[in-house]
Amino acid sequence: MSMLQPSTLQFFKNLKKNNNKTWFDAHRAAYEAAREDFASFIDTIIQQFSKKEPSIAHLRAKDCMFRINRDIRFSKDKSPYKTNFGAYINNEGRKSVTAGYYFHLEPGESFVGGGMWMPPSDVLAKVRQEIDYNFADFERIIKSRKFKEVYGGLYAEEGQVLNRVPKGYEADNPAAAYLKHKSFIALSNINDAELTDKSLVIKVIKAFEVLQPLNLFLNSALV
């Protein structure tokens, strides 16, 4: 199947109302079915998109999917489970710091996109330098017609943009607005009806294809 099953979305709707271990254990079979459905979808995406991005051809869904258990050690919210599935498709797997592709499944809050999210300081410094050196190329990517149609522009995530340009750059630098970013990502929302539509794979592949030039640019900074 080329789309997700309604039962997968329903599982998360139910989990959001019953986020506790007792309920989860009683509905583990539904969770396993939802996880298998999502893994099958991600495997299809990898298989199809690897024709354009050969570096991910060796991956399997299990290399990209995140655990459903939340890390609650330092959180005021003690809900034990995430109410979503997420998969980061990158040639080095989900733990890589390099730019990649992401799919997020959460009823009412699903999206497709990717890029480089919260890279370590040394990686961030290299990316900023690459943007500064080759700003015309960077701007050409994020201001292209296709990029704007799919993503609108580079996502300015709350808390991930500095108030001032980082040390070493002038305030009037042509790339100042982007040098302030601590993450370089793009997101495109997907509604629930699209999640269960047969065109979902095509939509995600097209979104990844539009994102590919940005990821290539970001990763070129690390070569």
Coordinates of N, CA and C in Angstrom, one line a residue:
M1 N 0.8 -1.2 0.0 CA 0.0 0.0 0.0 C 0.9 1.2 0.0
S2 N 0.4 2.3 -0.7 CA 1.3 3.5 -0.8 C 0.8 4.6 0.2
M3 N -0.1 4.3 1.1 CA -0.5 5.3 2.1 C -0.6 4.6 3.5
L4 N -0.8 5.4 4.5 CA -0.9 4.9 5.8 C -2.4 4.5 6.1
Q5 N -2.6 3.5 7.0 CA -3.9 3.0 7.3 C -4.6 3.9 8.4
P6 N -5.9 4.1 8.2 CA -6.7 4.9 9.2 C -6.5 4.3 10.6
S7 N -6.3 3.0 10.8 CA -6.1 2.4 12.1 C -4.9 3.0 12.8
T8 N -3.9 3.3 12.0 CA -2.6 3.9 12.6 C -2.9 5.2 13.2
L9 N -3.6 6.1 12.4 CA -4.0 7.4 13.0 C -4.9 7.2 14.2
Q10 N -5.8 6.3 14.2 CA -6.7 6.1 15.3 C -6.0 5.7 16.5
F11 N -4.9 4.9 16.4 CA -4.1 4.4 17.5 C -3.6 5.6 18.2
F12 N -3.0 6.6 17.5 CA -2.4 7.8 18.2 C -3.5 8.7 18.8
K13 N -4.6 8.8 18.1 CA -5.7 9.5 18.7 C -6.1 9.0 20.1
N14 N -6.2 7.6 20.1 CA -6.5 6.9 21.4 C -5.4 7.1 22.4
L15 N -4.2 7.0 21.9 CA -3.0 7.1 22.9 C -3.0 8.5 23.5
K16 N -3.3 9.5 22.7 CA -3.2 10.9 23.3 C -4.2 11.0 24.4
K17 N -5.3 10.3 24.4 CA -6.3 10.4 25.5 C -6.0 9.4 26.6
N18 N -5.1 8.4 26.4 CA -4.8 7.4 27.4 C -3.3 7.1 27.4
N19 N -2.5 8.2 27.7 CA -1.0 8.1 27.6 C -0.5 7.6 29.0
N20 N -0.7 6.3 29.2 CA -0.2 5.6 30.4 C 0.2 4.2 30.0
K21 N 1.0 3.6 30.9 CA 1.5 2.2 30.6 C 0.4 1.2 30.6
T22 N -0.5 1.3 31.5 CA -1.6 0.3 31.6 C -2.4 0.2 30.3
W23 N -2.8 1.4 29.8 CA -3.5 1.4 28.5 C -2.6 0.9 27.4
F24 N -1.4 1.3 27.4 CA -0.5 0.9 26.3 C -0.3 -0.6 26.2
D25 N -0.1 -1.2 27.4 CA 0.2 -2.6 27.5 C -1.1 -3.4 27.0
A26 N -2.2 -2.9 27.3 CA -3.5 -3.5 26.9 C -3.8 -3.4 25.4
H27 N -3.1 -2.4 24.8 CA -3.3 -2.2 23.4 C -2.0 -2.3 22.6
R28 N -1.1 -3.2 23.1 CA 0.2 -3.4 22.4 C 0.0 -3.9 21.0
A29 N -1.0 -4.8 20.8 CA -1.2 -5.3 19.5 C -1.5 -4.2 18.5
A30 N -2.3 -3.3 18.9 CA -2.6 -2.1 18.0 C -1.4 -1.3 17.7
Y31 N -0.5 -1.1 18.8 CA 0.7 -0.4 18.6 C 1.6 -1.1 17.6
E32 N 1.8 -2.4 17.7 CA 2.6 -3.2 16.8 C 2.1 -3.1 15.4
A33 N 0.8 -3.1 15.2 CA 0.3 -3.0 13.9 C 0.5 -1.6 13.3
A34 N 0.4 -0.6 14.1 CA 0.6 0.7 13.6 C 2.1 0.9 13.3
R35 N 3.0 0.4 14.1 CA 4.4 0.5 13.9 C 4.8 -0.2 12.6
E36 N 4.2 -1.4 12.4 CA 4.5 -2.1 11.1 C 4.0 -1.4 9.9
D37 N 2.9 -0.7 10.0 CA 2.3 0.0 8.9 C 3.2 1.2 8.6
F38 N 3.7 1.9 9.6 CA 4.6 3.1 9.4 C 5.9 2.6 8.8
A39 N 6.5 1.5 9.4 CA 7.7 1.0 8.9 C 7.6 0.6 7.4
S40 N 6.5 0.0 7.0 CA 6.3 -0.4 5.6 C 6.3 0.9 4.7
F41 N 5.6 1.9 5.2 CA 5.6 3.2 4.5 C 7.0 3.8 4.3
I42 N 7.7 3.8 5.4 CA 9.1 4.4 5.3 C 10.0 3.5 4.4
D43 N 9.8 2.2 4.4 CA 10.6 1.4 3.5 C 10.3 1.7 2.1
T44 N 9.0 2.0 1.8 CA 8.6 2.3 0.4 C 9.2 3.7 0.0
I45 N 9.2 4.6 0.9 CA 9.8 5.9 0.7 C 11.3 5.8 0.4
I46 N 12.0 5.0 1.2 CA 13.5 4.8 1.0 C 13.7 4.1 -0.4
Q47 N 12.9 3.1 -0.7 CA 13.1 2.4 -2.0 C 12.9 3.3 -3.2
Q48 N 11.9 4.2 -3.1 CA 11.5 5.1 -4.2 C 12.5 6.2 -4.3
F49 N 12.8 6.9 -3.2 CA 13.6 8.1 -3.2 C 15.1 7.7 -3.4
S50 N 15.5 6.5 -3.1 CA 16.9 6.1 -3.4 C 17.3 6.2 -4.8
K51 N 16.3 6.2 -5.7 CA 16.6 6.4 -7.1 C 17.1 7.8 -7.4
K52 N 16.8 8.7 -6.6 CA 17.3 10.1 -6.7 C 18.4 10.3 -5.7
E53 N 18.4 9.6 -4.6 CA 19.4 9.8 -3.6 C 20.0 8.4 -3.2
P54 N 20.9 7.9 -4.1 CA 21.5 6.6 -3.9 C 22.2 6.3 -2.6
S55 N 22.6 7.4 -1.9 CA 23.3 7.2 -0.6 C 22.4 6.6 0.5
I56 N 21.1 6.5 0.3 CA 20.2 6.0 1.3 C 19.7 4.6 1.0
A57 N 20.2 4.1 -0.2 CA 19.6 2.8 -0.7 C 19.8 1.6 0.3
H58 N 20.9 1.7 1.1 CA 21.2 0.6 2.1 C 20.3 0.6 3.3
L59 N 19.6 1.7 3.5 CA 18.8 1.9 4.7 C 17.5 1.0 4.8
R60 N 17.1 0.7 6.0 CA 15.8 0.1 6.2 C 15.1 1.0 7.2
A61 N 13.8 0.9 7.3 CA 13.0 1.7 8.2 C 13.5 1.7 9.6
K62 N 13.9 0.5 10.1 CA 14.4 0.4 11.5 C 15.7 1.3 11.7
D63 N 16.4 1.6 10.7 CA 17.6 2.5 10.8 C 17.2 3.9 11.0
C64 N 15.9 4.3 10.7 CA 15.5 5.6 10.6 C 14.4 6.0 11.7
M65 N 13.7 5.0 12.2 CA 12.6 5.3 13.1 C 13.0 5.6 14.5
F66 N 12.3 6.5 15.2 CA 12.6 6.8 16.6 C 11.7 6.0 17.5
R67 N 12.2 5.8 18.7 CA 11.4 5.0 19.7 C 10.2 5.8 20.1
I68 N 9.2 5.1 20.5 CA 7.9 5.8 20.9 C 8.0 6.2 22.4
N69 N 9.0 5.6 23.2 CA 9.1 6.0 24.6 C 9.7 7.4 24.7
R70 N 9.2 8.2 25.6 CA 9.7 9.5 25.8 C 10.8 9.5 26.9
D71 N 11.8 10.4 26.8 CA 12.7 10.5 27.9 C 12.2 11.6 28.9
I72 N 11.7 11.1 30.0 CA 11.0 12.0 30.9 C 11.8 12.4 32.1
R73 N 13.1 12.1 32.1 CA 14.0 12.3 33.2 C 14.0 13.8 33.6
F74 N 14.0 14.7 32.7 CA 14.2 16.1 33.0 C 12.9 16.9 32.5
S75 N 11.8 16.2 32.3 CA 10.6 16.8 31.8 C 9.5 16.9 32.9
K76 N 8.8 18.0 32.9 CA 7.7 18.1 33.8 C 6.5 17.2 33.3
D77 N 6.5 17.0 32.0 CA 5.4 16.1 31.4 C 5.9 14.7 31.6
K78 N 5.3 13.9 32.4 CA 5.7 12.6 32.7 C 4.9 11.5 31.8
S79 N 4.3 12.0 30.8 CA 3.6 11.0 29.9 C 4.7 10.1 29.3
P80 N 4.5 8.8 29.4 CA 5.6 7.9 29.0 C 5.8 7.7 27.5
Y81 N 4.8 8.1 26.7 CA 4.9 7.8 25.2 C 4.7 9.0 24.4
K82 N 5.4 9.0 23.2 CA 5.2 10.1 22.2 C 3.9 9.7 21.5
T83 N 3.3 10.8 21.1 CA 2.0 10.6 20.3 C 2.2 10.7 18.8
N84 N 3.4 10.2 18.4 CA 3.7 10.3 17.0 C 4.8 9.2 16.6
F85 N 4.9 9.0 15.3 CA 6.0 8.3 14.8 C 6.9 9.3 14.0
G86 N 8.2 9.1 14.1 CA 9.1 10.0 13.3 C 10.1 9.1 12.7
A87 N 10.6 9.5 11.5 CA 11.7 8.8 10.8 C 12.6 9.8 10.1
Y88 N 13.9 9.7 10.5 CA 14.9 10.6 9.9 C 15.7 9.7 8.9
I89 N 15.6 10.0 7.6 CA 16.2 9.3 6.5 C 17.5 9.9 6.1
N90 N 18.6 9.3 6.5 CA 19.9 9.9 6.3 C 20.9 8.7 6.0
N91 N 21.9 8.9 5.2 CA 22.8 7.8 4.9 C 23.5 7.2 6.1
E92 N 23.5 7.9 7.2 CA 24.1 7.4 8.4 C 23.1 7.0 9.5
G93 N 21.8 7.0 9.1 CA 20.8 6.7 10.0 C 20.3 7.8 10.9
R94 N 19.3 7.5 11.8 CA 18.6 8.5 12.5 C 19.4 9.4 13.4
K95 N 20.6 8.9 13.8 CA 21.5 9.6 14.8 C 22.5 10.5 14.1
S96 N 22.5 10.6 12.8 CA 23.5 11.4 12.1 C 23.2 12.9 12.4
V97 N 24.3 13.7 12.4 CA 24.2 15.1 12.5 C 24.2 15.8 11.2
T98 N 24.4 15.1 10.1 CA 24.3 15.7 8.8 C 22.9 15.9 8.3
A99 N 22.7 16.7 7.2 CA 21.4 17.0 6.7 C 20.7 15.8 6.1
G100 N 19.4 15.6 6.4 CA 18.7 14.5 5.9 C 17.2 14.8 5.7
Y101 N 16.4 13.8 5.6 CA 15.0 13.9 5.3 C 14.1 13.3 6.4
Y102 N 13.0 14.0 6.7 CA 12.3 13.6 7.9 C 10.8 13.5 7.6
F103 N 10.1 12.5 8.2 CA 8.7 12.4 8.0 C 8.1 12.2 9.4
H104 N 7.1 13.0 9.7 CA 6.5 13.0 11.1 C 5.0 12.7 10.9
L105 N 4.6 11.6 11.6 CA 3.2 11.2 11.6 C 2.6 11.5 13.0
E106 N 1.6 12.4 13.0 CA 0.9 12.7 14.2 C -0.4 13.3 13.8
P107 N -1.5 12.7 14.2 CA -2.8 13.3 13.8 C -3.0 14.8 14.0
G108 N -3.3 15.5 13.0 CA -3.4 16.9 13.1 C -2.1 17.7 13.1
E109 N -1.0 17.0 13.1 CA 0.3 17.8 13.2 C 1.4 17.1 12.4
S110 N 1.0 16.4 11.3 CA 2.0 15.6 10.5 C 2.7 16.6 9.5
F111 N 3.9 16.2 9.2 CA 4.6 17.1 8.2 C 5.7 16.3 7.6
V112 N 6.2 16.8 6.4 CA 7.4 16.2 5.7 C 8.4 17.3 5.6
G113 N 9.7 17.0 5.6 CA 10.7 18.0 5.4 C 12.1 17.4 5.8
G114 N 12.9 18.3 6.4 CA 14.2 17.8 6.8 C 15.2 19.0 6.7
G115 N 16.4 18.6 6.6 CA 17.5 19.6 6.7 C 18.5 19.2 7.8
M116 N 18.9 20.2 8.5 CA 19.9 20.0 9.6 C 19.4 20.6 10.9
W117 N 19.0 19.8 11.9 CA 18.4 20.3 13.1 C 19.3 20.3 14.3
M118 N 19.6 21.5 14.8 CA 20.4 21.6 16.0 C 21.7 20.9 15.9
P119 N 22.5 21.2 14.9 CA 23.8 20.5 14.8 C 24.8 20.9 15.9
P120 N 25.8 20.1 16.2 CA 26.8 20.5 17.2 C 27.5 21.8 16.8
S121 N 28.1 22.5 17.7 CA 28.7 23.8 17.4 C 29.7 23.8 16.3
D122 N 30.5 22.8 16.2 CA 31.6 22.7 15.2 C 30.9 22.6 13.8
V123 N 29.9 21.8 13.7 CA 29.2 21.6 12.5 C 28.4 22.9 12.1
L124 N 27.8 23.5 13.1 CA 27.1 24.8 12.8 C 28.0 25.8 12.3
A125 N 29.2 25.9 12.9 CA 30.2 26.9 12.4 C 30.5 26.7 10.9
K126 N 30.7 25.5 10.5 CA 31.1 25.2 9.2 C 29.9 25.5 8.2
V127 N 28.7 25.2 8.6 CA 27.6 25.5 7.8 C 27.4 27.0 7.6
R128 N 27.5 27.8 8.7 CA 27.5 29.2 8.6 C 28.5 29.8 7.7
Q129 N 29.7 29.2 7.8 CA 30.8 29.7 6.9 C 30.5 29.4 5.4
E130 N 29.9 28.2 5.2 CA 29.6 27.9 3.8 C 28.5 28.8 3.2
I131 N 27.5 29.2 4.1 CA 26.5 30.1 3.7 C 27.1 31.5 3.4
D132 N 28.0 31.9 4.2 CA 28.7 33.2 4.0 C 29.5 33.2 2.7
Y133 N 30.3 32.1 2.5 CA 31.1 32.1 1.3 C 30.3 31.9 0.0
N134 N 29.2 31.2 0.1 CA 28.5 30.9 -1.1 C 27.0 31.3 -1.0
F135 N 26.8 32.5 -0.5 CA 25.4 32.9 -0.2 C 24.5 32.9 -1.4
A136 N 25.1 33.3 -2.6 CA 24.3 33.3 -3.8 C 23.7 32.0 -4.1
D137 N 24.5 30.9 -4.0 CA 24.0 29.5 -4.2 C 22.9 29.1 -3.2
F138 N 23.2 29.5 -1.9 CA 22.2 29.1 -0.9 C 20.9 29.8 -1.1
E139 N 21.0 31.1 -1.4 CA 19.7 31.9 -1.6 C 19.0 31.4 -2.8
R140 N 19.7 31.0 -3.8 CA 19.1 30.5 -5.1 C 18.2 29.3 -4.7
I141 N 18.7 28.4 -3.8 CA 18.0 27.2 -3.4 C 16.7 27.5 -2.7
I142 N 16.8 28.3 -1.6 CA 15.7 28.5 -0.7 C 14.7 29.5 -1.3
K143 N 15.1 30.2 -2.3 CA 14.1 31.2 -2.9 C 13.6 30.7 -4.3
S144 N 14.0 29.5 -4.6 CA 13.5 28.9 -5.9 C 12.0 28.8 -5.9
R145 N 11.4 28.8 -7.0 CA 9.9 28.7 -7.1 C 9.4 27.4 -6.4
K146 N 10.1 26.3 -6.7 CA 9.6 25.0 -6.2 C 9.8 24.9 -4.7
F147 N 10.9 25.4 -4.2 CA 11.1 25.4 -2.7 C 10.0 26.2 -2.0
K148 N 9.7 27.4 -2.6 CA 8.7 28.2 -2.0 C 7.3 27.6 -2.0
E149 N 7.0 26.9 -3.2 CA 5.7 26.3 -3.3 C 5.5 25.2 -2.3
V150 N 6.6 24.4 -2.0 CA 6.4 23.2 -1.1 C 6.6 23.6 0.3
Y151 N 7.6 24.5 0.6 CA 8.0 24.8 2.0 C 7.8 26.2 2.4
G152 N 7.6 27.1 1.5 CA 7.4 28.5 1.9 C 8.7 29.2 2.1
G153 N 9.7 28.6 2.6 CA 11.0 29.1 2.9 C 11.7 28.3 3.9
L154 N 12.8 28.8 4.4 CA 13.5 28.2 5.5 C 12.7 28.4 6.8
Y155 N 12.6 27.4 7.6 CA 11.7 27.4 8.8 C 12.5 28.1 9.9
A156 N 11.9 29.2 10.5 CA 12.5 29.9 11.6 C 11.9 29.4 12.9
E157 N 12.4 28.3 13.4 CA 11.9 27.7 14.6 C 12.1 28.5 15.8
E158 N 11.1 28.6 16.7 CA 11.2 29.4 17.9 C 12.4 28.9 18.8
G159 N 13.2 29.8 19.2 CA 14.4 29.4 20.0 C 15.6 28.9 19.2
Q160 N 15.4 28.8 17.9 CA 16.5 28.3 17.1 C 17.1 29.4 16.2
V161 N 16.8 30.7 16.5 CA 17.3 31.8 15.7 C 17.8 32.9 16.7
L162 N 19.1 33.3 16.5 CA 19.7 34.2 17.4 C 19.1 35.6 17.1
N163 N 19.2 36.5 18.1 CA 18.8 37.9 18.0 C 19.8 38.7 17.2
R164 N 21.1 38.3 17.3 CA 22.2 39.0 16.6 C 23.0 38.0 15.8
V165 N 23.7 38.5 14.8 CA 24.5 37.7 14.0 C 25.6 37.1 14.9
P166 N 26.0 35.8 14.7 CA 27.1 35.2 15.5 C 28.4 35.9 15.4
K167 N 29.2 35.7 16.4 CA 30.5 36.3 16.5 C 31.3 36.0 15.3
G168 N 32.0 37.0 14.7 CA 32.8 36.8 13.5 C 32.2 37.3 12.3
Y169 N 30.9 37.7 12.4 CA 30.2 38.2 11.2 C 29.6 39.6 11.5
E170 N 29.6 40.4 10.4 CA 29.1 41.8 10.5 C 27.6 41.8 10.5
A171 N 27.0 42.8 11.2 CA 25.6 42.9 11.2 C 25.0 43.1 9.8
D172 N 25.7 43.8 9.0 CA 25.2 44.1 7.6 C 25.6 43.0 6.6
N173 N 26.0 41.8 7.0 CA 26.3 40.7 6.1 C 25.1 40.4 5.3
P174 N 25.1 40.3 4.0 CA 24.0 39.9 3.2 C 23.2 38.7 3.6
A175 N 24.0 37.8 4.3 CA 23.4 36.5 4.7 C 23.0 36.5 6.2
A176 N 23.0 37.7 6.8 CA 22.8 37.9 8.3 C 21.5 37.1 8.8
A177 N 20.4 37.2 8.0 CA 19.2 36.6 8.5 C 19.3 35.1 8.6
Y178 N 20.2 34.5 7.8 CA 20.3 33.0 7.8 C 21.5 32.6 8.7
L179 N 22.5 33.5 8.9 CA 23.6 33.1 9.8 C 23.1 33.1 11.2
K180 N 22.0 33.7 11.5 CA 21.4 33.7 12.9 C 20.8 32.3 13.2
H181 N 20.5 31.6 12.2 CA 19.8 30.3 12.5 C 20.7 29.3 13.2
K182 N 20.2 28.5 14.1 CA 20.9 27.4 14.8 C 20.5 26.1 14.2
S183 N 19.4 26.1 13.4 CA 19.0 24.9 12.6 C 18.6 25.4 11.2
F184 N 18.8 24.5 10.3 CA 18.5 24.8 8.9 C 17.5 23.7 8.4
I185 N 16.2 24.0 8.5 CA 15.2 23.0 8.2 C 14.1 23.6 7.4
A186 N 13.3 22.8 6.7 CA 12.2 23.2 6.0 C 11.1 22.1 6.2
L187 N 9.8 22.6 6.4 CA 8.7 21.8 6.7 C 7.5 22.0 5.9
S188 N 6.8 21.0 5.5 CA 5.5 21.1 4.8 C 4.5 20.3 5.5
N189 N 3.4 20.9 5.9 CA 2.3 20.2 6.6 C 1.6 19.2 5.7
I190 N 1.1 18.1 6.4 CA 0.3 17.1 5.7 C -0.9 16.9 6.6
N191 N -2.1 17.0 6.0 CA -3.3 16.8 6.8 C -3.7 15.4 6.8
D192 N -4.6 15.0 7.7 CA -4.9 13.6 8.0 C -5.5 12.9 6.8
A193 N -6.3 13.7 5.9 CA -6.8 13.0 4.7 C -5.7 12.6 3.8
E194 N -4.7 13.4 3.7 CA -3.6 13.1 2.8 C -2.8 11.9 3.3
L195 N -2.7 11.7 4.6 CA -2.0 10.5 5.2 C -2.6 9.2 4.7
T196 N -3.8 9.2 4.5 CA -4.5 7.9 4.1 C -4.9 7.9 2.6
D197 N -4.3 8.8 1.9 CA -4.6 8.9 0.4 C -3.5 8.2 -0.3
K198 N -3.9 7.5 -1.4 CA -2.9 6.7 -2.2 C -1.8 7.6 -2.8
S199 N -1.9 8.9 -2.9 CA -0.9 9.8 -3.4 C 0.1 10.2 -2.4
L200 N 0.1 9.7 -1.2 CA 1.0 10.1 -0.1 C 2.4 9.9 -0.5
V201 N 2.8 8.7 -1.0 CA 4.2 8.4 -1.4 C 4.7 9.4 -2.4
I202 N 3.9 9.7 -3.4 CA 4.3 10.7 -4.4 C 4.5 12.0 -3.8
K203 N 3.6 12.5 -2.9 CA 3.7 13.8 -2.3 C 5.0 13.9 -1.5
V204 N 5.3 12.8 -0.7 CA 6.6 12.8 0.1 C 7.8 12.8 -0.8
I205 N 7.8 12.0 -1.8 CA 9.0 11.9 -2.7 C 9.2 13.3 -3.4
K206 N 8.2 13.9 -3.8 CA 8.3 15.2 -4.5 C 8.9 16.2 -3.5
A207 N 8.4 16.2 -2.2 CA 8.9 17.1 -1.2 C 10.4 16.9 -0.9
F208 N 10.8 15.6 -0.9 CA 12.2 15.3 -0.6 C 13.1 15.7 -1.8
E209 N 12.6 15.6 -3.0 CA 13.3 16.0 -4.2 C 13.6 17.5 -4.2
V210 N 12.6 18.3 -3.8 CA 12.7 19.7 -3.7 C 13.7 20.1 -2.6
L211 N 13.8 19.3 -1.5 CA 14.7 19.6 -0.4 C 16.1 19.2 -0.7
Q212 N 16.3 18.3 -1.6 CA 17.6 17.7 -1.9 C 18.7 18.7 -2.1
P213 N 18.5 19.7 -3.0 CA 19.6 20.7 -3.2 C 20.0 21.4 -1.9
L214 N 19.1 21.7 -1.0 CA 19.5 22.3 0.3 C 20.3 21.3 1.1
N215 N 19.9 20.1 1.2 CA 20.7 19.1 1.9 C 22.1 18.9 1.4
L216 N 22.2 18.9 0.1 CA 23.5 18.8 -0.6 C 24.4 20.0 -0.3
F217 N 23.8 21.2 -0.2 CA 24.5 22.4 0.1 C 25.0 22.3 1.6
L218 N 24.1 22.0 2.5 CA 24.5 21.9 3.9 C 25.6 20.9 4.1
N219 N 25.5 19.7 3.5 CA 26.5 18.7 3.7 C 27.8 19.0 3.1
S220 N 27.8 19.8 2.0 CA 29.0 20.2 1.4 C 29.9 20.9 2.3
A221 N 29.3 21.6 3.3 CA 30.1 22.3 4.3 C 31.0 21.4 5.2
L222 N 30.6 20.1 5.2 CA 31.3 19.2 6.1 C 32.4 18.4 5.4
V223 N 32.4 18.5 4.0 CA 33.4 17.7 3.3 C 34.8 18.3 3.4

